[in-house]
Structure formats: C-alpha cells, structure tokens
PDB file of C-alpha atoms and ligand atoms in Angstrom:
ATOM      1  CA  UNK A  14       0.092  -0.041  -0.386  1.00  0.00           C
ATOM      2  CA  UNK A  15       2.402   2.578   1.230  1.00  0.00           C
ATOM      3  CA  UNK A  16       5.815   2.032  -1.261  1.00  0.00           C
ATOM      4  CA  UNK A  17       7.958   4.989  -0.054  1.00  0.00           C
ATOM      5  CA  UNK A  18       8.427   8.198   1.899  1.00  0.00           C
ATOM      6  CA  UNK A  19       7.659  11.139   0.071  1.00  0.00           C
ATOM      7  CA  UNK A  20       8.297  13.934   1.952  1.00  0.00           C
ATOM      8  CA  UNK A  21       8.395  14.475   4.893  1.00  0.00           C
ATOM      9  CA  UNK A  22       7.385  18.397   5.310  1.00  0.00           C
ATOM     10  CA  UNK A  23       8.067  20.648   8.168  1.00  0.00           C
ATOM     11  CA  UNK A  24       5.421  23.983   8.278  1.00  0.00           C
ATOM     12  CA  UNK A  25       7.595  27.443   8.416  1.00  0.00           C
ATOM     13  CA  UNK A  26       6.414  30.989   8.829  1.00  0.00           C
ATOM     14  CA  UNK A  27       8.969  32.675   6.675  1.00  0.00           C
ATOM     15  CA  UNK A  28      10.448  30.476   4.064  1.00  0.00           C
ATOM     16  CA  UNK A  29      13.410  32.635   2.808  1.00  0.00           C
ATOM     17  CA  UNK A  30      14.664  32.165   5.817  1.00  0.00           C
ATOM     18  CA  UNK A  31      14.166  28.735   6.162  1.00  0.00           C
ATOM     19  CA  UNK A  32      15.286  27.783   2.911  1.00  0.00           C
ATOM     20  CA  UNK A  33      18.708  29.493   3.312  1.00  0.00           C
ATOM     21  CA  UNK A  34      18.804  27.818   7.283  1.00  0.00           C
ATOM     22  CA  UNK A  35      18.486  24.390   5.721  1.00  0.00           C
ATOM     23  CA  UNK A  36      21.306  25.377   3.328  1.00  0.00           C
ATOM     24  CA  UNK A  37      23.568  27.034   5.314  1.00  0.00           C
ATOM     25  CA  UNK A  38      23.875  24.936   8.563  1.00  0.00           C
ATOM     26  CA  UNK A  39      22.350  21.691   6.783  1.00  0.00           C
ATOM     27  CA  UNK A  40      23.991  21.776   3.528  1.00  0.00           C
ATOM     28  CA  UNK A  41      21.018  20.587   1.290  1.00  0.00           C
ATOM     29  CA  UNK A  42      20.440  21.304  -1.891  1.00  0.00           C
ATOM     30  CA  UNK A  43      16.563  23.254  -3.390  1.00  0.00           C
ATOM     31  CA  UNK A  44      15.698  21.228  -5.994  1.00  0.00           C
ATOM     32  CA  UNK A  45      12.061  22.673  -6.749  1.00  0.00           C
ATOM     33  CA  UNK A  46       9.626  25.721  -5.363  1.00  0.00           C
ATOM     34  CA  UNK A  47       6.078  26.039  -5.790  1.00  0.00           C
ATOM     35  CA  UNK A  48       3.319  28.133  -5.272  1.00  0.00           C
ATOM     36  CA  UNK A  49       0.085  25.697  -3.935  1.00  0.00           C
ATOM     37  CA  UNK A  50      -3.363  28.343  -4.365  1.00  0.00           C
ATOM     38  CA  UNK A  51      -5.534  25.792  -4.173  1.00  0.00           C
ATOM     39  CA  UNK A  52      -3.541  25.169  -0.370  1.00  0.00           C
ATOM     40  CA  UNK A  53      -2.572  28.874   1.058  1.00  0.00           C
ATOM     41  CA  UNK A  54       0.970  26.938   0.514  1.00  0.00           C
ATOM     42  CA  UNK A  55       3.988  27.721  -0.677  1.00  0.00           C
ATOM     43  CA  UNK A  56       6.910  24.683  -1.037  1.00  0.00           C
ATOM     44  CA  UNK A  57       9.928  24.552  -1.001  1.00  0.00           C
ATOM     45  CA  UNK A  58      11.796  20.106  -1.179  1.00  0.00           C
ATOM     46  CA  UNK A  59      14.918  19.619  -1.121  1.00  0.00           C
ATOM     47  CA  UNK A  60      15.888  15.750  -2.216  1.00  0.00           C
ATOM     48  CA  UNK A  61      16.831  13.468   0.837  1.00  0.00           C
ATOM     49  CA  UNK A  62      18.067  10.105  -0.861  1.00  0.00           C
ATOM     50  CA  UNK A  63      14.941   9.106  -2.569  1.00  0.00           C
ATOM     51  CA  UNK A  64      12.828  11.374  -0.379  1.00  0.00           C
ATOM     52  CA  UNK A  65      12.378  14.659  -0.318  1.00  0.00           C
ATOM     53  CA  UNK A  66      12.139  17.260   2.778  1.00  0.00           C
ATOM     54  CA  UNK A  67       9.269  19.566   1.832  1.00  0.00           C
ATOM     55  CA  UNK A  68       9.316  23.069   3.867  1.00  0.00           C
ATOM     56  CA  UNK A  69       5.136  24.904   3.401  1.00  0.00           C
ATOM     57  CA  UNK A  70       4.433  28.118   4.277  1.00  0.00           C
ATOM     58  CA  UNK A  71       1.295  29.892   5.159  1.00  0.00           C
ATOM     59  CA  UNK A  72       0.255  32.172   1.761  1.00  0.00           C
ATOM     60  CA  UNK A  73      -1.686  34.102   4.474  1.00  0.00           C
ATOM     61  CA  UNK A  74      -3.158  33.603   7.839  1.00  0.00           C
ATOM     62  CA  UNK A  75      -6.043  32.518   7.504  1.00  0.00           C
ATOM     63  CA  UNK A  76      -5.369  29.291   5.409  1.00  0.00           C
ATOM     64  CA  UNK A  77      -4.992  25.364   7.179  1.00  0.00           C
ATOM     65  CA  UNK A  78      -1.273  26.087   7.811  1.00  0.00           C
ATOM     66  CA  UNK A  79      -1.316  29.756   8.937  1.00  0.00           C
ATOM     67  CA  UNK A  80      -3.818  28.036  11.524  1.00  0.00           C
ATOM     68  CA  UNK A  81      -1.645  25.317  12.838  1.00  0.00           C
ATOM     69  CA  UNK A  82       1.178  27.059  12.662  1.00  0.00           C
ATOM     70  CA  UNK A  83      -0.413  30.168  14.704  1.00  0.00           C
ATOM     71  CA  UNK A  84      -1.901  27.403  16.828  1.00  0.00           C
ATOM     72  CA  UNK A  85       1.186  25.283  17.679  1.00  0.00           C
ATOM     73  CA  UNK A  86       4.619  27.417  16.189  1.00  0.00           C
ATOM     74  CA  UNK A  87       6.314  26.318  13.544  1.00  0.00           C
ATOM     75  CA  UNK A  88       7.613  21.591  13.357  1.00  0.00           C
ATOM     76  CA  UNK A  89       6.807  19.296  12.133  1.00  0.00           C
ATOM     77  CA  UNK A  90       3.849  19.566   9.563  1.00  0.00           C
ATOM     78  CA  UNK A  91       2.872  16.043   8.017  1.00  0.00           C
ATOM     79  CA  UNK A  92       3.552  12.630   6.914  1.00  0.00           C
ATOM     80  CA  UNK A  93       3.547  12.240   2.860  1.00  0.00           C
ATOM     81  CA  UNK A  94       3.396   8.295   1.413  1.00  0.00           C
ATOM     82  CA  UNK A  95       3.685   6.790  -2.026  1.00  0.00           C
ATOM     83  CA  UNK A  96       1.075   5.397  -2.925  1.00  0.00           C
ATOM     84  CA  UNK A  97       0.024   3.089  -6.828  1.00  0.00           C
ATOM     85  CA  UNK A  98      -3.144   4.157  -6.824  1.00  0.00           C
ATOM     86  CA  UNK A  99      -4.166   6.829  -5.105  1.00  0.00           C
ATOM     87  CA  UNK A 100      -8.232   5.991  -5.916  1.00  0.00           C
ATOM     88  CA  UNK A 101      -7.284   2.807  -3.554  1.00  0.00           C
ATOM     89  CA  UNK A 102      -5.276   4.326  -0.961  1.00  0.00           C
ATOM     90  CA  UNK A 103      -8.397   6.501  -0.587  1.00  0.00           C
ATOM     91  CA  UNK A 104     -10.784   3.275  -0.372  1.00  0.00           C
ATOM     92  CA  UNK A 105      -9.062   1.398   1.974  1.00  0.00           C
ATOM     93  CA  UNK A 106      -8.028   4.785   4.324  1.00  0.00           C
ATOM     94  CA  UNK A 107     -12.477   5.028   4.294  1.00  0.00           C
ATOM     95  CA  UNK A 108     -12.819   1.323   5.111  1.00  0.00           C
ATOM     96  CA  UNK A 109     -10.740   1.851   7.720  1.00  0.00           C
ATOM     97  CA  UNK A 110     -13.365   4.248   8.988  1.00  0.00           C
ATOM     98  CA  UNK A 111     -10.282   6.622   9.106  1.00  0.00           C
ATOM     99  CA  UNK A 112     -11.320  10.463   8.985  1.00  0.00           C
ATOM    100  CA  UNK A 113     -10.440  12.142   5.176  1.00  0.00           C
ATOM    101  CA  UNK A 114      -8.855  15.492   4.475  1.00  0.00           C
ATOM    102  CA  UNK A 115      -9.550  14.729   1.700  1.00  0.00           C
ATOM    103  CA  UNK A 116     -12.744  12.318  -0.002  1.00  0.00           C
ATOM    104  CA  UNK A 117     -11.585  13.070  -3.108  1.00  0.00           C
ATOM    105  CA  UNK A 118      -7.823  13.457  -5.033  1.00  0.00           C
ATOM    106  CA  UNK A 119      -6.453  16.817  -5.040  1.00  0.00           C
ATOM    107  CA  UNK A 120      -3.065  18.617  -7.614  1.00  0.00           C
ATOM    108  CA  UNK A 121      -0.620  18.288  -4.910  1.00  0.00           C
ATOM    109  CA  UNK A 122       3.267  20.294  -6.237  1.00  0.00           C
ATOM    110  CA  UNK A 123       5.035  19.022  -9.275  1.00  0.00           C
ATOM    111  CA  UNK A 124       1.786  16.439 -10.899  1.00  0.00           C
ATOM    112  CA  UNK A 125       1.526  14.765  -8.530  1.00  0.00           C
ATOM    113  CA  UNK A 126      -2.732  13.969  -7.811  1.00  0.00           C
ATOM    114  CA  UNK A 127      -2.906  13.751  -3.688  1.00  0.00           C
ATOM    115  CA  UNK A 128      -5.033  13.164  -0.723  1.00  0.00           C
ATOM    116  CA  UNK A 129      -4.527  13.967   3.408  1.00  0.00           C
ATOM    117  CA  UNK A 130      -5.999  11.604   5.877  1.00  0.00           C
ATOM    118  CA  UNK A 131      -6.618  13.337   9.938  1.00  0.00           C
ATOM    119  CA  UNK A 132      -4.594  12.743  11.826  1.00  0.00           C
ATOM    120  CA  UNK A 133      -7.386  12.047  14.963  1.00  0.00           C
ATOM    121  CA  UNK A 134      -7.688   8.700  13.467  1.00  0.00           C
ATOM    122  CA  UNK A 135      -4.499   8.299  12.260  1.00  0.00           C
ATOM    123  CA  UNK A 136      -2.519   8.227  15.922  1.00  0.00           C
ATOM    124  CA  UNK A 137      -1.710  12.352  16.146  1.00  0.00           C
ATOM    125  CA  UNK A 138      -0.163  12.133  12.543  1.00  0.00           C
ATOM    126  CA  UNK A 139      -1.112  13.896   9.617  1.00  0.00           C
ATOM    127  CA  UNK A 140      -0.518  11.651   6.318  1.00  0.00           C
ATOM    128  CA  UNK A 141      -0.768  12.925   2.790  1.00  0.00           C
ATOM    129  CA  UNK A 142      -1.116   9.967   0.065  1.00  0.00           C
ATOM    130  CA  UNK A 143       0.983  10.684  -3.104  1.00  0.00           C
ATOM    131  CA  UNK A 144       0.527   9.351  -6.433  1.00  0.00           C
ATOM    132  CA  UNK A 145       3.497  10.273  -9.181  1.00  0.00           C
ATOM    133  CA  UNK A 146       2.480  10.102 -12.505  1.00  0.00           C
ATOM    134  CA  UNK A 147       4.392   7.902 -14.874  1.00  0.00           C
ATOM    135  CA  UNK A 148       4.697   8.881 -18.242  1.00  0.00           C
TER     136      UNK A 148
HETATM  137 CO1   CO B  19       3.259  17.287   1.709  1.00  0.00          CO
END
C-alpha cells in the first residue's frame, strides 16, 4: 500500500529564511519551489536520498498551515507516502473508518495527485497520500 516516504513536511513561517537555514546549516540543495494556491501554501523541496524534505509556508494567516503555526508554532506538519493508486488508497482508508480530509484526490505540487488523512484517526499524524505521474 505505502511504497516509500515521498516527503516529510515542516511548517515554517518564513520560507526564504528557512530555505537559507537548511542550505547554510545542513548543506541541502533546493530542488523545487512552487506556490500551491489551492492549499494556501508555498512549498520548497530539498532532495534527500530517495525522498524529500519539504518546507511549507502559509500564503496568509487564514489558511490551514497558517492556523497550524498560530496554534502550535513551526514544526513537523505531515508525512507523505507514495502510493500506486490514490483512489484505491483512499478506499482502503475509508474502509477502515479513517477520517479523510480529502474525499477525492486533489492536485499537489510536481503534478502529483494527493489526499490528506486526518491525524485524529491515524495516531496523531497527518498523512498525505501521493500518486506520482509516470509518463
Ligand atoms: Co506535502
């Protein structure tokens, strides 16, 4: 079902400052940066082995990530797992009575299709399912 960790996502309030931090302190190289307006965020991705570290910054305070940072501060936001078929993964989550944030897949960055599963029924961890286009 879950094939690999696609990315670990950290909520940050200042994307430029955080990118600079991960480059200067931890020696990472930025591989991708994209505004995902539908999710109210700008994302930055650093390749790390066969996965990514993702920084997500809110486009404004009144967005899910903006409210997350107001409530809990910066920090670990979600873990994203690659799946082969996102509809099948969502159906499995539904069969197990998990609370879904997305009933249908939506567009993620890098032309992926993604869906979020609520932390309440997943032992406290917000999970993003990611289907990567192969073409
Ligand atoms: Co993500």
